[in-house]
PDB file of C-alpha atoms in Angstrom:
ATOM      1  CA  UNK A   1     145.779 138.940  68.345  1.00  0.00           C
ATOM      2  CA  UNK A   2     145.345 135.223  68.743  1.00  0.00           C
ATOM      3  CA  UNK A   3     142.099 135.802  70.616  1.00  0.00           C
ATOM      4  CA  UNK A   4     140.741 137.970  67.808  1.00  0.00           C
ATOM      5  CA  UNK A   5     141.691 135.380  65.202  1.00  0.00           C
ATOM      6  CA  UNK A   6     140.125 132.608  67.241  1.00  0.00           C
ATOM      7  CA  UNK A   7     137.026 134.737  67.801  1.00  0.00           C
ATOM      8  CA  UNK A   8     136.622 135.375  64.086  1.00  0.00           C
ATOM      9  CA  UNK A   9     137.064 131.665  63.429  1.00  0.00           C
ATOM     10  CA  UNK A  10     134.388 130.805  66.001  1.00  0.00           C
ATOM     11  CA  UNK A  11     132.066 133.417  64.480  1.00  0.00           C
ATOM     12  CA  UNK A  12     132.631 131.983  61.011  1.00  0.00           C
ATOM     13  CA  UNK A  13     132.136 128.489  62.349  1.00  0.00           C
ATOM     14  CA  UNK A  14     128.887 129.628  63.940  1.00  0.00           C
ATOM     15  CA  UNK A  15     127.614 130.909  60.602  1.00  0.00           C
ATOM     16  CA  UNK A  16     128.663 127.651  58.961  1.00  0.00           C
ATOM     17  CA  UNK A  17     126.845 125.666  61.623  1.00  0.00           C
ATOM     18  CA  UNK A  18     123.710 127.753  61.062  1.00  0.00           C
ATOM     19  CA  UNK A  19     123.886 127.006  57.341  1.00  0.00           C
ATOM     20  CA  UNK A  20     124.614 123.336  58.076  1.00  0.00           C
ATOM     21  CA  UNK A  21     121.559 123.206  60.342  1.00  0.00           C
ATOM     22  CA  UNK A  22     119.356 124.616  57.585  1.00  0.00           C
ATOM     23  CA  UNK A  23     120.785 122.105  55.106  1.00  0.00           C
ATOM     24  CA  UNK A  24     120.271 119.165  57.475  1.00  0.00           C
ATOM     25  CA  UNK A  25     116.727 120.304  58.261  1.00  0.00           C
ATOM     26  CA  UNK A  26     115.952 120.637  54.548  1.00  0.00           C
ATOM     27  CA  UNK A  27     117.319 117.145  53.875  1.00  0.00           C
ATOM     28  CA  UNK A  28     115.305 115.754  56.792  1.00  0.00           C
ATOM     29  CA  UNK A  29     112.178 117.498  55.506  1.00  0.00           C
ATOM     30  CA  UNK A  30     112.630 115.879  52.093  1.00  0.00           C
ATOM     31  CA  UNK A  31     113.041 112.458  53.713  1.00  0.00           C
ATOM     32  CA  UNK A  32     109.999 112.992  55.930  1.00  0.00           C
ATOM     33  CA  UNK A  33     107.840 114.062  52.987  1.00  0.00           C
ATOM     34  CA  UNK A  34     109.017 110.999  51.035  1.00  0.00           C
ATOM     35  CA  UNK A  35     108.033 108.665  53.880  1.00  0.00           C
ATOM     36  CA  UNK A  36     104.660 110.397  54.271  1.00  0.00           C
ATOM     37  CA  UNK A  37     104.039 110.367  50.503  1.00  0.00           C
ATOM     38  CA  UNK A  38     104.911 106.665  50.230  1.00  0.00           C
ATOM     39  CA  UNK A  39     102.615 105.860  53.161  1.00  0.00           C
ATOM     40  CA  UNK A  40      99.801 107.957  51.700  1.00  0.00           C
ATOM     41  CA  UNK A  41     100.101 106.242  48.327  1.00  0.00           C
ATOM     42  CA  UNK A  42     100.154 102.808  49.958  1.00  0.00           C
ATOM     43  CA  UNK A  43      97.105 103.584  52.112  1.00  0.00           C
ATOM     44  CA  UNK A  44      95.151 105.000  49.186  1.00  0.00           C
ATOM     45  CA  UNK A  45      95.778 101.919  47.054  1.00  0.00           C
ATOM     46  CA  UNK A  46      95.165  99.491  49.918  1.00  0.00           C
ATOM     47  CA  UNK A  47      91.937 101.148  51.054  1.00  0.00           C
ATOM     48  CA  UNK A  48      90.670 101.272  47.456  1.00  0.00           C
ATOM     49  CA  UNK A  49      91.570  97.596  46.950  1.00  0.00           C
ATOM     50  CA  UNK A  50      89.835  96.543  50.173  1.00  0.00           C
ATOM     51  CA  UNK A  51      86.748  98.578  49.258  1.00  0.00           C
ATOM     52  CA  UNK A  52      86.519  96.990  45.807  1.00  0.00           C
ATOM     53  CA  UNK A  53      87.036  93.508  47.252  1.00  0.00           C
ATOM     54  CA  UNK A  54      84.312  94.103  49.850  1.00  0.00           C
ATOM     55  CA  UNK A  55      81.866  95.358  47.227  1.00  0.00           C
ATOM     56  CA  UNK A  56      82.644  92.387  44.962  1.00  0.00           C
ATOM     57  CA  UNK A  57      82.211  89.965  47.855  1.00  0.00           C
ATOM     58  CA  UNK A  58      78.855  91.436  48.884  1.00  0.00           C
ATOM     59  CA  UNK A  59      77.719  91.327  45.257  1.00  0.00           C
ATOM     60  CA  UNK A  60      78.656  87.643  45.017  1.00  0.00           C
ATOM     61  CA  UNK A  61      76.813  86.909  48.267  1.00  0.00           C
ATOM     62  CA  UNK A  62      73.714  88.733  47.021  1.00  0.00           C
ATOM     63  CA  UNK A  63      73.818  86.949  43.668  1.00  0.00           C
ATOM     64  CA  UNK A  64      74.297  83.612  45.427  1.00  0.00           C
ATOM     65  CA  UNK A  65      71.365  84.345  47.737  1.00  0.00           C
ATOM     66  CA  UNK A  66      69.160  85.206  44.768  1.00  0.00           C
ATOM     67  CA  UNK A  67      70.168  82.022  42.939  1.00  0.00           C
ATOM     68  CA  UNK A  68      69.577  79.930  46.061  1.00  0.00           C
ATOM     69  CA  UNK A  69      66.184  81.560  46.692  1.00  0.00           C
ATOM     70  CA  UNK A  70      65.142  80.940  43.082  1.00  0.00           C
ATOM     71  CA  UNK A  71      66.239  77.304  43.297  1.00  0.00           C
ATOM     72  CA  UNK A  72      64.314  76.819  46.561  1.00  0.00           C
ATOM     73  CA  UNK A  73      61.240  78.536  45.124  1.00  0.00           C
ATOM     74  CA  UNK A  74      61.379  76.407  41.972  1.00  0.00           C
ATOM     75  CA  UNK A  75      61.731  73.207  43.987  1.00  0.00           C
ATOM     76  CA  UNK A  76      58.892  74.258  46.301  1.00  0.00           C
ATOM     77  CA  UNK A  77      56.677  74.839  43.263  1.00  0.00           C
ATOM     78  CA  UNK A  78      57.577  71.361  41.943  1.00  0.00           C
ATOM     79  CA  UNK A  79      56.718  69.757  45.276  1.00  0.00           C
ATOM     80  CA  UNK A  80      53.477  71.737  45.531  1.00  0.00           C
ATOM     81  CA  UNK A  81      52.516  70.629  42.016  1.00  0.00           C
ATOM     82  CA  UNK A  82      53.273  66.997  42.887  1.00  0.00           C
ATOM     83  CA  UNK A  83      51.163  67.329  46.051  1.00  0.00           C
ATOM     84  CA  UNK A  84      48.230  68.822  44.124  1.00  0.00           C
ATOM     85  CA  UNK A  85      48.433  65.984  41.573  1.00  0.00           C
ATOM     86  CA  UNK A  86      48.432  63.457  44.391  1.00  0.00           C
ATOM     87  CA  UNK A  87      45.486  65.254  45.992  1.00  0.00           C
ATOM     88  CA  UNK A  88      43.584  65.021  42.668  1.00  0.00           C
ATOM     89  CA  UNK A  89      44.399  61.337  42.531  1.00  0.00           C
ATOM     90  CA  UNK A  90      43.070  60.820  46.063  1.00  0.00           C
ATOM     91  CA  UNK A  91      39.983  62.936  45.363  1.00  0.00           C
ATOM     92  CA  UNK A  92      39.312  60.747  42.337  1.00  0.00           C
ATOM     93  CA  UNK A  93      39.602  57.568  44.385  1.00  0.00           C
ATOM     94  CA  UNK A  94      37.412  58.955  47.142  1.00  0.00           C
ATOM     95  CA  UNK A  95      34.776  60.037  44.552  1.00  0.00           C
ATOM     96  CA  UNK A  96      34.786  56.586  42.985  1.00  0.00           C
ATOM     97  CA  UNK A  97      34.370  55.041  46.448  1.00  0.00           C
ATOM     98  CA  UNK A  98      31.456  57.366  47.197  1.00  0.00           C
ATOM     99  CA  UNK A  99      29.830  56.582  43.857  1.00  0.00           C
ATOM    100  CA  UNK A 100      30.203  52.834  44.417  1.00  0.00           C
ATOM    101  CA  UNK A 101      29.632  52.601  48.167  1.00  0.00           C
ATOM    102  CA  UNK A 102      27.832  55.797  49.034  1.00  0.00           C
ATOM    103  CA  UNK A 103      30.787  57.027  51.104  1.00  0.00           C
ATOM    104  CA  UNK A 104      34.568  56.803  51.059  1.00  0.00           C
ATOM    105  CA  UNK A 105      35.976  54.490  53.751  1.00  0.00           C
ATOM    106  CA  UNK A 106      37.360  56.314  56.790  1.00  0.00           C
ATOM    107  CA  UNK A 107      40.611  54.399  56.529  1.00  0.00           C
ATOM    108  CA  UNK A 108      41.031  55.581  52.922  1.00  0.00           C
ATOM    109  CA  UNK A 109      40.353  59.241  53.755  1.00  0.00           C
ATOM    110  CA  UNK A 110      42.677  59.170  56.769  1.00  0.00           C
ATOM    111  CA  UNK A 111      45.378  57.492  54.727  1.00  0.00           C
ATOM    112  CA  UNK A 112      45.069  60.098  51.996  1.00  0.00           C
ATOM    113  CA  UNK A 113      45.192  62.973  54.518  1.00  0.00           C
ATOM    114  CA  UNK A 114      48.222  61.448  56.242  1.00  0.00           C
ATOM    115  CA  UNK A 115      49.982  61.082  52.900  1.00  0.00           C
ATOM    116  CA  UNK A 116      49.285  64.725  51.977  1.00  0.00           C
ATOM    117  CA  UNK A 117      50.476  65.854  55.419  1.00  0.00           C
ATOM    118  CA  UNK A 118      53.654  63.830  54.934  1.00  0.00           C
ATOM    119  CA  UNK A 119      54.239  65.509  51.569  1.00  0.00           C
ATOM    120  CA  UNK A 120      53.802  68.919  53.248  1.00  0.00           C
ATOM    121  CA  UNK A 121      56.286  67.969  55.970  1.00  0.00           C
ATOM    122  CA  UNK A 122      58.779  66.693  53.414  1.00  0.00           C
ATOM    123  CA  UNK A 123      58.476  69.908  51.419  1.00  0.00           C
ATOM    124  CA  UNK A 124      59.003  72.071  54.546  1.00  0.00           C
ATOM    125  CA  UNK A 125      61.974  69.936  55.583  1.00  0.00           C
ATOM    126  CA  UNK A 126      63.606  70.153  52.175  1.00  0.00           C
ATOM    127  CA  UNK A 127      63.112  73.930  52.092  1.00  0.00           C
ATOM    128  CA  UNK A 128      64.577  74.318  55.577  1.00  0.00           C
ATOM    129  CA  UNK A 129      67.609  72.157  54.720  1.00  0.00           C
ATOM    130  CA  UNK A 130      68.252  74.193  51.563  1.00  0.00           C
ATOM    131  CA  UNK A 131      68.005  77.502  53.456  1.00  0.00           C
ATOM    132  CA  UNK A 132      70.216  76.221  56.279  1.00  0.00           C
ATOM    133  CA  UNK A 133      72.795  75.003  53.773  1.00  0.00           C
ATOM    134  CA  UNK A 134      72.892  78.411  52.093  1.00  0.00           C
ATOM    135  CA  UNK A 135      73.179  80.159  55.464  1.00  0.00           C
ATOM    136  CA  UNK A 136      76.123  77.903  56.375  1.00  0.00           C
ATOM    137  CA  UNK A 137      77.803  78.630  53.039  1.00  0.00           C
ATOM    138  CA  UNK A 138      77.398  82.378  53.570  1.00  0.00           C
ATOM    139  CA  UNK A 139      78.697  82.086  57.123  1.00  0.00           C
ATOM    140  CA  UNK A 140      81.841  80.236  56.020  1.00  0.00           C
ATOM    141  CA  UNK A 141      82.388  82.686  53.151  1.00  0.00           C
ATOM    142  CA  UNK A 142      82.066  85.690  55.473  1.00  0.00           C
ATOM    143  CA  UNK A 143      84.406  84.167  58.044  1.00  0.00           C
ATOM    144  CA  UNK A 144      87.056  83.531  55.389  1.00  0.00           C
ATOM    145  CA  UNK A 145      86.655  86.972  53.840  1.00  0.00           C
ATOM    146  CA  UNK A 146      86.737  88.746  57.209  1.00  0.00           C
ATOM    147  CA  UNK A 147      89.909  86.829  58.089  1.00  0.00           C
ATOM    148  CA  UNK A 148      91.509  87.927  54.830  1.00  0.00           C
ATOM    149  CA  UNK A 149      90.384  91.518  55.389  1.00  0.00           C
ATOM    150  CA  UNK A 150      91.793  91.464  58.922  1.00  0.00           C
ATOM    151  CA  UNK A 151      95.185  90.410  57.563  1.00  0.00           C
ATOM    152  CA  UNK A 152      95.115  93.384  55.205  1.00  0.00           C
ATOM    153  CA  UNK A 153      94.175  95.719  58.070  1.00  0.00           C
ATOM    154  CA  UNK A 154      97.091  94.296  60.054  1.00  0.00           C
ATOM    155  CA  UNK A 155      99.328  95.029  57.069  1.00  0.00           C
ATOM    156  CA  UNK A 156      98.088  98.624  57.046  1.00  0.00           C
ATOM    157  CA  UNK A 157      98.780  98.986  60.778  1.00  0.00           C
ATOM    158  CA  UNK A 158     102.255  97.484  60.326  1.00  0.00           C
ATOM    159  CA  UNK A 159     103.021  99.859  57.460  1.00  0.00           C
ATOM    160  CA  UNK A 160     101.901 102.841  59.559  1.00  0.00           C
ATOM    161  CA  UNK A 161     104.144 101.641  62.365  1.00  0.00           C
ATOM    162  CA  UNK A 162     107.127 101.380  60.037  1.00  0.00           C
ATOM    163  CA  UNK A 163     106.486 104.878  58.712  1.00  0.00           C
ATOM    164  CA  UNK A 164     106.215 106.234  62.258  1.00  0.00           C
ATOM    165  CA  UNK A 165     109.494 104.518  63.204  1.00  0.00           C
ATOM    166  CA  UNK A 166     111.197 105.955  60.109  1.00  0.00           C
ATOM    167  CA  UNK A 167     110.000 109.463  60.923  1.00  0.00           C
ATOM    168  CA  UNK A 168     111.209 109.132  64.507  1.00  0.00           C
ATOM    169  CA  UNK A 169     114.581 107.851  63.278  1.00  0.00           C
ATOM    170  CA  UNK A 170     114.974 110.729  60.811  1.00  0.00           C
ATOM    171  CA  UNK A 171     114.158 113.320  63.475  1.00  0.00           C
ATOM    172  CA  UNK A 172     116.432 111.635  66.022  1.00  0.00           C
ATOM    173  CA  UNK A 173     119.309 111.474  63.548  1.00  0.00           C
ATOM    174  CA  UNK A 174     118.774 115.138  62.667  1.00  0.00           C
ATOM    175  CA  UNK A 175     118.825 116.190  66.297  1.00  0.00           C
ATOM    176  CA  UNK A 176     121.906 114.049  66.950  1.00  0.00           C
ATOM    177  CA  UNK A 177     123.898 115.432  64.034  1.00  0.00           C
ATOM    178  CA  UNK A 178     123.034 119.033  64.894  1.00  0.00           C
ATOM    179  CA  UNK A 179     123.749 118.537  68.586  1.00  0.00           C
ATOM    180  CA  UNK A 180     127.107 116.826  67.963  1.00  0.00           C
ATOM    181  CA  UNK A 181     128.446 119.599  65.737  1.00  0.00           C
ATOM    182  CA  UNK A 182     126.999 122.478  67.776  1.00  0.00           C
ATOM    183  CA  UNK A 183     128.158 121.103  71.132  1.00  0.00           C
ATOM    184  CA  UNK A 184     131.803 121.352  70.102  1.00  0.00           C
ATOM    185  CA  UNK A 185     131.269 124.914  68.878  1.00  0.00           C
ATOM    186  CA  UNK A 186     129.377 125.911  72.014  1.00  0.00           C
ATOM    187  CA  UNK A 187     132.123 124.451  74.221  1.00  0.00           C
ATOM    188  CA  UNK A 188     134.863 126.243  72.285  1.00  0.00           C
ATOM    189  CA  UNK A 189     132.878 129.493  72.253  1.00  0.00           C
ATOM    190  CA  UNK A 190     132.223 129.337  75.987  1.00  0.00           C
ATOM    191  CA  UNK A 191     135.928 128.734  76.647  1.00  0.00           C
ATOM    192  CA  UNK A 192     136.929 131.609  74.348  1.00  0.00           C
ATOM    193  CA  UNK A 193     134.410 133.945  75.964  1.00  0.00           C
ATOM    194  CA  UNK A 194     135.619 133.098  79.460  1.00  0.00           C
ATOM    195  CA  UNK A 195     139.256 133.744  78.529  1.00  0.00           C
ATOM    196  CA  UNK A 196     138.322 136.941  76.676  1.00  0.00           C
ATOM    197  CA  UNK A 197     136.408 138.267  79.674  1.00  0.00           C
ATOM    198  CA  UNK A 198     139.380 137.595  81.946  1.00  0.00           C
ATOM    199  CA  UNK A 199     141.721 139.381  79.551  1.00  0.00           C
ATOM    200  CA  UNK A 200     139.324 142.344  79.429  1.00  0.00           C
ATOM    201  CA  UNK A 201     139.234 142.512  83.207  1.00  0.00           C
ATOM    202  CA  UNK A 202     143.036 142.390  83.390  1.00  0.00           C
ATOM    203  CA  UNK A 203     143.250 145.154  80.786  1.00  0.00           C
ATOM    204  CA  UNK A 204     140.773 147.286  82.721  1.00  0.00           C
ATOM    205  CA  UNK A 205     142.778 146.927  85.907  1.00  0.00           C
ATOM    206  CA  UNK A 206     145.974 147.829  84.051  1.00  0.00           C
ATOM    207  CA  UNK A 207     144.327 150.898  82.560  1.00  0.00           C
ATOM    208  CA  UNK A 208     143.238 152.175  85.960  1.00  0.00           C
ATOM    209  CA  UNK A 209     146.774 152.105  87.396  1.00  0.00           C
TER     210      UNK A 209
END
């Protein structure tokens, strides 16, 4: 009689454990979906933010390049105009010299040519310095932006790692809770079954006498 009562109790406990397992698994599933949903929302917002920041940065760089190019072009036009005015001035002096002396002195012509060449060199140098300055500015800006973007990518990787750790913890806790409760039941059931089998064997031997 005691064996039957204990057997029924173990059977009932087994059903309860099955229901408990389903409940624990459902709770774990809810927690897992929450972690995954939170991570998905974070990634969506972060990726969108980084994309908008990158587009804005590239737009600023492009606008800055256009402004710099326009400034260089305007300055080059000013220098070219000044050179042409100086050339007219020299042409006028050389014409006067030719009218008065039949020919412009070699020293005068060479001096004028050297001065024009110097103006050309100055203009090229100023243009190169302006372009180099802009290139340096862009380089510094890109380095700073890339560093900032890298920090955000590191944040994304860290957040993924945390989510992965949380999921592992939830699954480990689930397995631990199920195993702890079911181990006791399995041990008790195995013990009951062993005793029951022995009793059955004894009964069989008694019946055959």
